Tab-separated table of C-alpha atoms (C1' of nucleotides) in Angstrom:
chain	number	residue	atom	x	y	z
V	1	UNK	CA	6.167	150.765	60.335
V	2	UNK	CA	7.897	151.961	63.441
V	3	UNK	CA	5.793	154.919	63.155
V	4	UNK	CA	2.514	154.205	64.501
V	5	UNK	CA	0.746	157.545	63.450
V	6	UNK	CA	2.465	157.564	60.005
V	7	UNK	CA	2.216	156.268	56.671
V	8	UNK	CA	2.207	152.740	57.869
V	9	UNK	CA	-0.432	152.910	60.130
V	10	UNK	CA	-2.539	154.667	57.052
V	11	UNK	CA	-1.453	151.050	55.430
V	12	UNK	CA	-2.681	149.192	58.690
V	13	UNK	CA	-5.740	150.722	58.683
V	14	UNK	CA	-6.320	150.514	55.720
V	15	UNK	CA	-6.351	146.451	55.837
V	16	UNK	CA	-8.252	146.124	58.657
V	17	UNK	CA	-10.900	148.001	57.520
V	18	UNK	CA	-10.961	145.571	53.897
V	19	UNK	CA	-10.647	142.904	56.219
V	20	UNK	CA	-13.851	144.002	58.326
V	21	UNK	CA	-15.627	144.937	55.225
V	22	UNK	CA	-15.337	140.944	54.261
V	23	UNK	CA	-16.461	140.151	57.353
V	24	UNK	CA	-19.938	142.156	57.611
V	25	UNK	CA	-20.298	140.595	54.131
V	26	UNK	CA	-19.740	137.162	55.266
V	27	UNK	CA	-22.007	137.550	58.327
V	28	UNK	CA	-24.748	138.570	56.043
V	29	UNK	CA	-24.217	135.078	54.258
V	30	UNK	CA	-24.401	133.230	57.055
V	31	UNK	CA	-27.422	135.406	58.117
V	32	UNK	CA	-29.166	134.075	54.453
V	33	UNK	CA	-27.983	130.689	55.639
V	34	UNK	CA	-29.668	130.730	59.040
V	35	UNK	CA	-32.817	132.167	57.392
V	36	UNK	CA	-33.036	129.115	54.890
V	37	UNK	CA	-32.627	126.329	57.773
V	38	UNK	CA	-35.571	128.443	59.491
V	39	UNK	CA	-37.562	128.278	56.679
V	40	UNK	CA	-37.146	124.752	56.529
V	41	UNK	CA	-37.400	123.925	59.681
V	42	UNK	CA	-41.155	126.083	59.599
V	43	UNK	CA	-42.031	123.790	57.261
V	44	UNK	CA	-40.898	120.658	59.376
V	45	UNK	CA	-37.209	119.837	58.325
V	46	UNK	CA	-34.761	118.535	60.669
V	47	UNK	CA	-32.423	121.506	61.049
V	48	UNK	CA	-29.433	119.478	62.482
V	49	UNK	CA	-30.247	116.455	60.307
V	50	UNK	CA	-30.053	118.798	56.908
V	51	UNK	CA	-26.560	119.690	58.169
V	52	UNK	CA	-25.508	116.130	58.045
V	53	UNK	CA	-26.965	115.701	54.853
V	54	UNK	CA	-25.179	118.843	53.228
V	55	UNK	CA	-22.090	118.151	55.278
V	56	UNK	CA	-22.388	114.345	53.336
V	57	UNK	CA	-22.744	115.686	49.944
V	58	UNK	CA	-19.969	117.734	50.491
V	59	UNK	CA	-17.939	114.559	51.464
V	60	UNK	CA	-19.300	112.224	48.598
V	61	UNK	CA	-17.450	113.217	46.175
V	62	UNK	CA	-14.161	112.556	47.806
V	63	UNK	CA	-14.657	109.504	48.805
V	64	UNK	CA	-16.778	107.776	46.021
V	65	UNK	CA	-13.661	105.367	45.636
V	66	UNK	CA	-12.946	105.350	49.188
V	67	UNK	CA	-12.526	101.854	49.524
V	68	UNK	CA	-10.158	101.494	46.232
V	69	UNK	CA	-8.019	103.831	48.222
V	70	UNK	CA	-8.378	102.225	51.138
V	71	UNK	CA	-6.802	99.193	49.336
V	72	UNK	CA	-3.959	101.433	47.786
V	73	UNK	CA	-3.134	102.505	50.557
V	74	UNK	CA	-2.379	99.652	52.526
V	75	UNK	CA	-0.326	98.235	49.533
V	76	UNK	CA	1.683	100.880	49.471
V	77	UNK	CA	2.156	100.921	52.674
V	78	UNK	CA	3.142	97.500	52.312
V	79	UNK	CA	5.780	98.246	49.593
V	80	UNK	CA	3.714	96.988	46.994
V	81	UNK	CA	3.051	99.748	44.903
J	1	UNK	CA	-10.220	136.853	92.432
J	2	UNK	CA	-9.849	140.811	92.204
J	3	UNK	CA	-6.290	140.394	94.054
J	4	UNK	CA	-4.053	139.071	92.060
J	5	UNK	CA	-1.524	138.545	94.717
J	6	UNK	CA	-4.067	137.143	97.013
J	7	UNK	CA	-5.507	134.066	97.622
J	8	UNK	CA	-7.034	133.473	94.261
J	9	UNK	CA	-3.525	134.342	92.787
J	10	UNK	CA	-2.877	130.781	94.157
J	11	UNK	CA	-5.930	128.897	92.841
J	12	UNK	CA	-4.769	130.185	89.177
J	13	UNK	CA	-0.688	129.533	89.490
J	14	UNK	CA	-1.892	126.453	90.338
J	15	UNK	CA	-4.159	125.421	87.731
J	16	UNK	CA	-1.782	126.846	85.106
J	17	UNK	CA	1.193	124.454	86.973
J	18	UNK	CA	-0.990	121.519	86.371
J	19	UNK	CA	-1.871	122.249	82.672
J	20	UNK	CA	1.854	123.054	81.965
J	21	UNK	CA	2.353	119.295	83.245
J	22	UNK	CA	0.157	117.903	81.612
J	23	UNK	CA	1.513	119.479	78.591
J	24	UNK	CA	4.530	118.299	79.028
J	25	UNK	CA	3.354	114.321	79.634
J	26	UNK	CA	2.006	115.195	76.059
J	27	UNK	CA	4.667	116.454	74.695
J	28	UNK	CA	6.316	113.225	75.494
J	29	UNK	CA	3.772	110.844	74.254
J	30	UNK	CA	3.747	112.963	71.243
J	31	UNK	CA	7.356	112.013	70.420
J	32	UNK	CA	7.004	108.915	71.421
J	33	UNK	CA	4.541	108.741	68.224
J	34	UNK	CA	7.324	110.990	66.305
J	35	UNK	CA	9.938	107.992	67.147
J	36	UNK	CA	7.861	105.057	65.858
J	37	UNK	CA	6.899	107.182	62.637
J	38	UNK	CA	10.818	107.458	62.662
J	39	UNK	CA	11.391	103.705	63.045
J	40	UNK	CA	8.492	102.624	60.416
J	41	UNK	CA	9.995	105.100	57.870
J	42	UNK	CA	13.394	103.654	58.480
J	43	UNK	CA	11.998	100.103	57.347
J	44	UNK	CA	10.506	101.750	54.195
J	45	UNK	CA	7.101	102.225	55.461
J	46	UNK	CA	5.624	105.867	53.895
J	47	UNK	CA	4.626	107.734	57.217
J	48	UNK	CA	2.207	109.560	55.491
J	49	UNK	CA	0.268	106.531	54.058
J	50	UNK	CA	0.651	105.311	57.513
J	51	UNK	CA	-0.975	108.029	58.886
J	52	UNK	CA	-4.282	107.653	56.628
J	53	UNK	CA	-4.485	104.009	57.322
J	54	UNK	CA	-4.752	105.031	61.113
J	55	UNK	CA	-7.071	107.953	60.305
J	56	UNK	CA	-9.520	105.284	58.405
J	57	UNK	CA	-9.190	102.886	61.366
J	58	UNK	CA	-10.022	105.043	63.497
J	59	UNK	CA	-13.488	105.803	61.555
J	60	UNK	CA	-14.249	102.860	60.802
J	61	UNK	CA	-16.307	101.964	63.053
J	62	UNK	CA	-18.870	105.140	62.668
J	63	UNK	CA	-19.118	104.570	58.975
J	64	UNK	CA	-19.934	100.811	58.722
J	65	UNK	CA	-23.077	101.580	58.263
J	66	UNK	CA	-22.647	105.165	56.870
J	67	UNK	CA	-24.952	104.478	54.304
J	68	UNK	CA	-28.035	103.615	56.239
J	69	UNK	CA	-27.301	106.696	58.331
J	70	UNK	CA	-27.635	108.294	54.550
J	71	UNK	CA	-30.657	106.721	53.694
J	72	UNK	CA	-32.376	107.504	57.696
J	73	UNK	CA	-31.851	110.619	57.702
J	74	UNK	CA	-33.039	111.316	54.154
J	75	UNK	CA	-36.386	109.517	55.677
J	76	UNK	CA	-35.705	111.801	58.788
J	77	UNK	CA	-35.304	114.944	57.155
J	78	UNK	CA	-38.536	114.585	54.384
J	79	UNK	CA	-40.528	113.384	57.549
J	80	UNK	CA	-40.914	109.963	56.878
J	81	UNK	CA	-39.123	109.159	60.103
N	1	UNK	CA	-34.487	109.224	46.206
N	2	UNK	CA	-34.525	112.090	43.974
N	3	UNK	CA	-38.522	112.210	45.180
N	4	UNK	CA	-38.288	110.025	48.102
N	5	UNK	CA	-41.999	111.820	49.571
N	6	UNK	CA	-42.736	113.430	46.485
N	7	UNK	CA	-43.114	117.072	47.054
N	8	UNK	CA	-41.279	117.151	50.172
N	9	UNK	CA	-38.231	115.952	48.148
N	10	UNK	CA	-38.750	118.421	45.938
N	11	UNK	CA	-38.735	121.036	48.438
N	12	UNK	CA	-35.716	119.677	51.144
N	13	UNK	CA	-34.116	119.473	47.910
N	14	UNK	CA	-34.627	123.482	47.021
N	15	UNK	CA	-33.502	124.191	50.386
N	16	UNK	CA	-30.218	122.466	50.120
N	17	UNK	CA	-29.377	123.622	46.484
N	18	UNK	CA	-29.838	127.234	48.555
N	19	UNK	CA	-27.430	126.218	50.930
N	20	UNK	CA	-25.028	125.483	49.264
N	21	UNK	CA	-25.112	128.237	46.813
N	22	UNK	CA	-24.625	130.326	50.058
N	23	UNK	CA	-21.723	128.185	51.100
N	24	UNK	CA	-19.837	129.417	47.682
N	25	UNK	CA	-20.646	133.007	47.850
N	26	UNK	CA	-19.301	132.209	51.575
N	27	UNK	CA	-16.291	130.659	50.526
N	28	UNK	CA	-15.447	133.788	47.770
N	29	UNK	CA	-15.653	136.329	50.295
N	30	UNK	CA	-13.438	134.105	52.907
N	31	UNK	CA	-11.133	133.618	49.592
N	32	UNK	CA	-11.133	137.704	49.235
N	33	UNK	CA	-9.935	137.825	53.107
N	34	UNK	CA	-7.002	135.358	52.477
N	35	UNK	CA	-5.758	137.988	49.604
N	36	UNK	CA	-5.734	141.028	52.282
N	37	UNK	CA	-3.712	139.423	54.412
N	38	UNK	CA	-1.370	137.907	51.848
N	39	UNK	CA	-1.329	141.457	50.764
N	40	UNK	CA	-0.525	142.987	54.389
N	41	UNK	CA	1.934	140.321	54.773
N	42	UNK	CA	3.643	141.519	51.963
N	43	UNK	CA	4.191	144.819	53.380
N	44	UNK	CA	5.457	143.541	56.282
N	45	UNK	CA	2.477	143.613	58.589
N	46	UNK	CA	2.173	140.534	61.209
N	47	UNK	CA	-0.801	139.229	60.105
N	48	UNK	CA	-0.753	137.001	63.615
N	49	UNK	CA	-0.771	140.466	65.192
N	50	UNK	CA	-3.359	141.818	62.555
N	51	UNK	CA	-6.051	139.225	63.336
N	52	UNK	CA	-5.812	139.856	67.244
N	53	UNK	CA	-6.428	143.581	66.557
N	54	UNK	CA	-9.065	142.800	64.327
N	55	UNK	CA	-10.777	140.627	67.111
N	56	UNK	CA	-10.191	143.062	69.855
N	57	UNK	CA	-11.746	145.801	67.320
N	58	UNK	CA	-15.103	143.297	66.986
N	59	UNK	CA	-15.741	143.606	71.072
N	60	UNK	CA	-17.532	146.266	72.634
N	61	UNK	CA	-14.981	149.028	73.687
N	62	UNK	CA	-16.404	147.602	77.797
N	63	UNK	CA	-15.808	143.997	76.955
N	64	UNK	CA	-12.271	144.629	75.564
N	65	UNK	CA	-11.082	146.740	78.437
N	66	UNK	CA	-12.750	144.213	80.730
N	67	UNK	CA	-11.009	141.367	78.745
N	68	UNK	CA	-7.676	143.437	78.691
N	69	UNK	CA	-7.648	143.841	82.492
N	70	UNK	CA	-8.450	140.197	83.092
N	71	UNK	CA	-5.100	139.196	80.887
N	72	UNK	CA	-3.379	141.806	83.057
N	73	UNK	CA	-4.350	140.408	86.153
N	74	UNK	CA	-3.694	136.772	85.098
N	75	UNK	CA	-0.076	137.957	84.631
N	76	UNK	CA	0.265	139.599	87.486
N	77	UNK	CA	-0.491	137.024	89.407
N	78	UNK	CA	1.950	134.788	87.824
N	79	UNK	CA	4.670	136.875	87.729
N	80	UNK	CA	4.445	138.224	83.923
N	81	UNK	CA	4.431	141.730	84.911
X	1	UNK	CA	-5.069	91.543	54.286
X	2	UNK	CA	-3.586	90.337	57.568
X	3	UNK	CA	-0.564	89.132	56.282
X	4	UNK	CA	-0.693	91.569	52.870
X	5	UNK	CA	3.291	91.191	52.279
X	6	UNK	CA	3.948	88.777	54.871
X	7	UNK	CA	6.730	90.115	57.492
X	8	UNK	CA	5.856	93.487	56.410
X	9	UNK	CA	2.551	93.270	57.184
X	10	UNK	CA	2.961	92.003	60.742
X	11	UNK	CA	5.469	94.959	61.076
X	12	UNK	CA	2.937	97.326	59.878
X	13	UNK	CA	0.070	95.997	62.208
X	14	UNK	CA	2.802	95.837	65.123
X	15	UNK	CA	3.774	99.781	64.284
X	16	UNK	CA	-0.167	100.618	63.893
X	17	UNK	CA	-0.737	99.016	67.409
X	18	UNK	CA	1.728	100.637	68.761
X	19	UNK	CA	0.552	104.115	67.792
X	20	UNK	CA	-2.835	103.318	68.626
X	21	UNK	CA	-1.992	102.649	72.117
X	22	UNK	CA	-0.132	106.103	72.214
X	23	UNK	CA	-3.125	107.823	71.149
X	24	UNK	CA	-5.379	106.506	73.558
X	25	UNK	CA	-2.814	107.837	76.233
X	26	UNK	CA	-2.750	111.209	74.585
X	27	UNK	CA	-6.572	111.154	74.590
X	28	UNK	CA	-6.394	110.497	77.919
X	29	UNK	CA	-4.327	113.431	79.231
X	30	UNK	CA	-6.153	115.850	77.347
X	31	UNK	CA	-9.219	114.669	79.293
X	32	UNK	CA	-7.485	115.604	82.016
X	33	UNK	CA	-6.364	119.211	80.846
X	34	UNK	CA	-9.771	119.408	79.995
X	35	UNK	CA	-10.860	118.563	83.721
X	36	UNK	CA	-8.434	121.185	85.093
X	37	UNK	CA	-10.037	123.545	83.200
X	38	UNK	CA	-13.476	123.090	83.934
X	39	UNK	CA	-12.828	122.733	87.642
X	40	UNK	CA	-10.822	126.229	86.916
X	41	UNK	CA	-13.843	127.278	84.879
X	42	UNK	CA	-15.927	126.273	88.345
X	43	UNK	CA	-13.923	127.930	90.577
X	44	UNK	CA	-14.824	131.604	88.287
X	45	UNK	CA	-11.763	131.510	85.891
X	46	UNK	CA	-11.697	132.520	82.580
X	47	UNK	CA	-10.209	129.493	80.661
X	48	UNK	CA	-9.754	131.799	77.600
X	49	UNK	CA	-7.772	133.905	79.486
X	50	UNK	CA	-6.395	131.079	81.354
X	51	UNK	CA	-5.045	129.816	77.361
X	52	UNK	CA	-3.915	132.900	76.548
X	53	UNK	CA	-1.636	133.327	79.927
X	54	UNK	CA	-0.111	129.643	79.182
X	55	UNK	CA	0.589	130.358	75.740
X	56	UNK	CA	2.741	133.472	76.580
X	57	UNK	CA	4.250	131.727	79.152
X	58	UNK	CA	5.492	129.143	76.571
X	59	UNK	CA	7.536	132.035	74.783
X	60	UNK	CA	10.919	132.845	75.582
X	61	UNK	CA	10.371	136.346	77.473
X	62	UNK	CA	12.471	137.837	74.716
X	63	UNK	CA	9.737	136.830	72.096
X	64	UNK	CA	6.911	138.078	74.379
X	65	UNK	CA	7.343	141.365	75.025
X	66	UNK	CA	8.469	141.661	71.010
X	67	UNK	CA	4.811	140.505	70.344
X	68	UNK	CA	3.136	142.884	72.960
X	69	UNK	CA	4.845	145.473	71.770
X	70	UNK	CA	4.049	145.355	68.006
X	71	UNK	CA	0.618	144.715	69.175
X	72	UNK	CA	0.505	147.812	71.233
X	73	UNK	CA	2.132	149.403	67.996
X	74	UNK	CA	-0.668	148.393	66.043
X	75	UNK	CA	-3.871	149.646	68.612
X	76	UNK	CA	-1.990	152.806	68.422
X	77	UNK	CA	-1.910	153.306	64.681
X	78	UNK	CA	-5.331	151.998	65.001
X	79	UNK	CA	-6.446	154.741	67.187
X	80	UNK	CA	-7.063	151.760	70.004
X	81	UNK	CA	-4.687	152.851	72.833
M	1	DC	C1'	11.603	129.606	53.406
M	2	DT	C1'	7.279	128.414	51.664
M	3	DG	C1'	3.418	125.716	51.527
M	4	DC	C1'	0.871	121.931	53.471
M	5	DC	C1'	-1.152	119.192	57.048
M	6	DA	C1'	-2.256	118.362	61.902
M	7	DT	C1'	-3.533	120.255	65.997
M	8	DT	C1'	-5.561	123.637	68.757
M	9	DT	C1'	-8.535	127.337	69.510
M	10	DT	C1'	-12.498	130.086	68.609
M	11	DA	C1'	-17.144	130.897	67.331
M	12	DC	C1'	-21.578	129.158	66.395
M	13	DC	C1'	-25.803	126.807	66.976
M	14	DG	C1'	-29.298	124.189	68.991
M	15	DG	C1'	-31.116	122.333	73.415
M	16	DC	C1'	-32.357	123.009	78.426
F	1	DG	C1'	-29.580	132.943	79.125
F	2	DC	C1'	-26.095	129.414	79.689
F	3	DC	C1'	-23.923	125.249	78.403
F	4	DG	C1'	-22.465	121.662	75.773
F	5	DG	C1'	-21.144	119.930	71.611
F	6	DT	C1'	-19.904	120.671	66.696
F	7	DA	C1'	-17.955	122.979	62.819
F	8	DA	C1'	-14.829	126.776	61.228
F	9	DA	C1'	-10.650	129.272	61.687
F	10	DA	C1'	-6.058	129.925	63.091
F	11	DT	C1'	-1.790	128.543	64.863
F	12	DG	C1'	2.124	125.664	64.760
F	13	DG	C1'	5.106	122.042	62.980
F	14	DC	C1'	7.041	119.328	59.246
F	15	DA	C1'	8.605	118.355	54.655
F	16	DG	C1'	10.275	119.536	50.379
DNA sequence: CTGCCATTTTACCGGC
DNA sequence: GCCGGTAAAATGGCAG
């Protein structure tokens, strides 16, 4: 790898160029993504206000029991486990 | 600015003197925190439990009411706002 | 709340489901990224060092000279020549 | 739950306090990294650059020029020089 | 020394 | 078109 023009640097390239491969591919999600909240928004959704509601659902199912662990917590906390 | 010896060479050493200070004052009250972590886990308190207790007091107070949020900006987002 | 404004429901309810099918086919490809780099790694590549060359690649060749001269001239200017 | 386990839970509350305060004086000097910057930001600096500068500065000079120079290693191989 | 978690930084997106 | 805030990514630090 201390040879910048040789073998390694074939390696090297070769990476990057995966990596930035990923990366158009990704963008093109995110393009879909951005197209959808348009969509809805044409149709009078709340762009930012979908967000939440996706970013919630996401959440949900962690903390369904939230408050059980809440309670856990502090009694272990407490040495009471 | 395009002088980097030059007047505006000034302006930045001294902006980057005040961030690295202020860094520093952080630095401190960060193991300040480190210490009483130290202490509590020397009485048998589990620092990382500790740590999620704080994390939940500190949200709290946004999601009280987290629900009704839920349910307004379901309304919000279907139009019914 | 499954049809909280009837058809509306329906259709915030489409647009989510999209959403978050995007979000996985977002998260694969992000997954496939992770395994380059683990790869590179592997062979002994910095992937630190990778992901600034990768960034550097993403500006226009006028930006990153522009943005390479500007870190040069912060140095100089604080004595990191 | 104020006095869960009795001692212990005064204890806890007492450590929980006493990290709370800590964290509102760490909130507090970020706010005021976060003025410098903007008034930097103001005054025509780039505060990504500005990072960037600190952040080398905060290696040993041994460890910088190791990273600058694998980095320049890599834009070589990378056709980038 | 590796993996995880917290913090910090970067990039994005919507509003003005 | 910029700016601010917000979410994603990346770096760094800690524990096991």
């Amino acid at each position: 790898m201390a040879d910048a023009g040789g073998v390694a640097g074939d390696r090297l390239r070769s990476f990057v160029e995966r990596i930035e491969r990923l990366e158009e591919e990704k963008r093109e999600v995110q393009d879909q993504m951005k197209d959808v909240f348009a969509e809805a928004k044409g149709e009078g959704f709340d762009v930012k206000v979908m967000r939440q509601v996706i970013r919630l659902r996401r959440l949900r199912p962690n903390d369904r029991s939230e408050l059980e662990e809440l309670l856990d917590l502090y009694k272990s906390a407490l040495g009471m486990a």
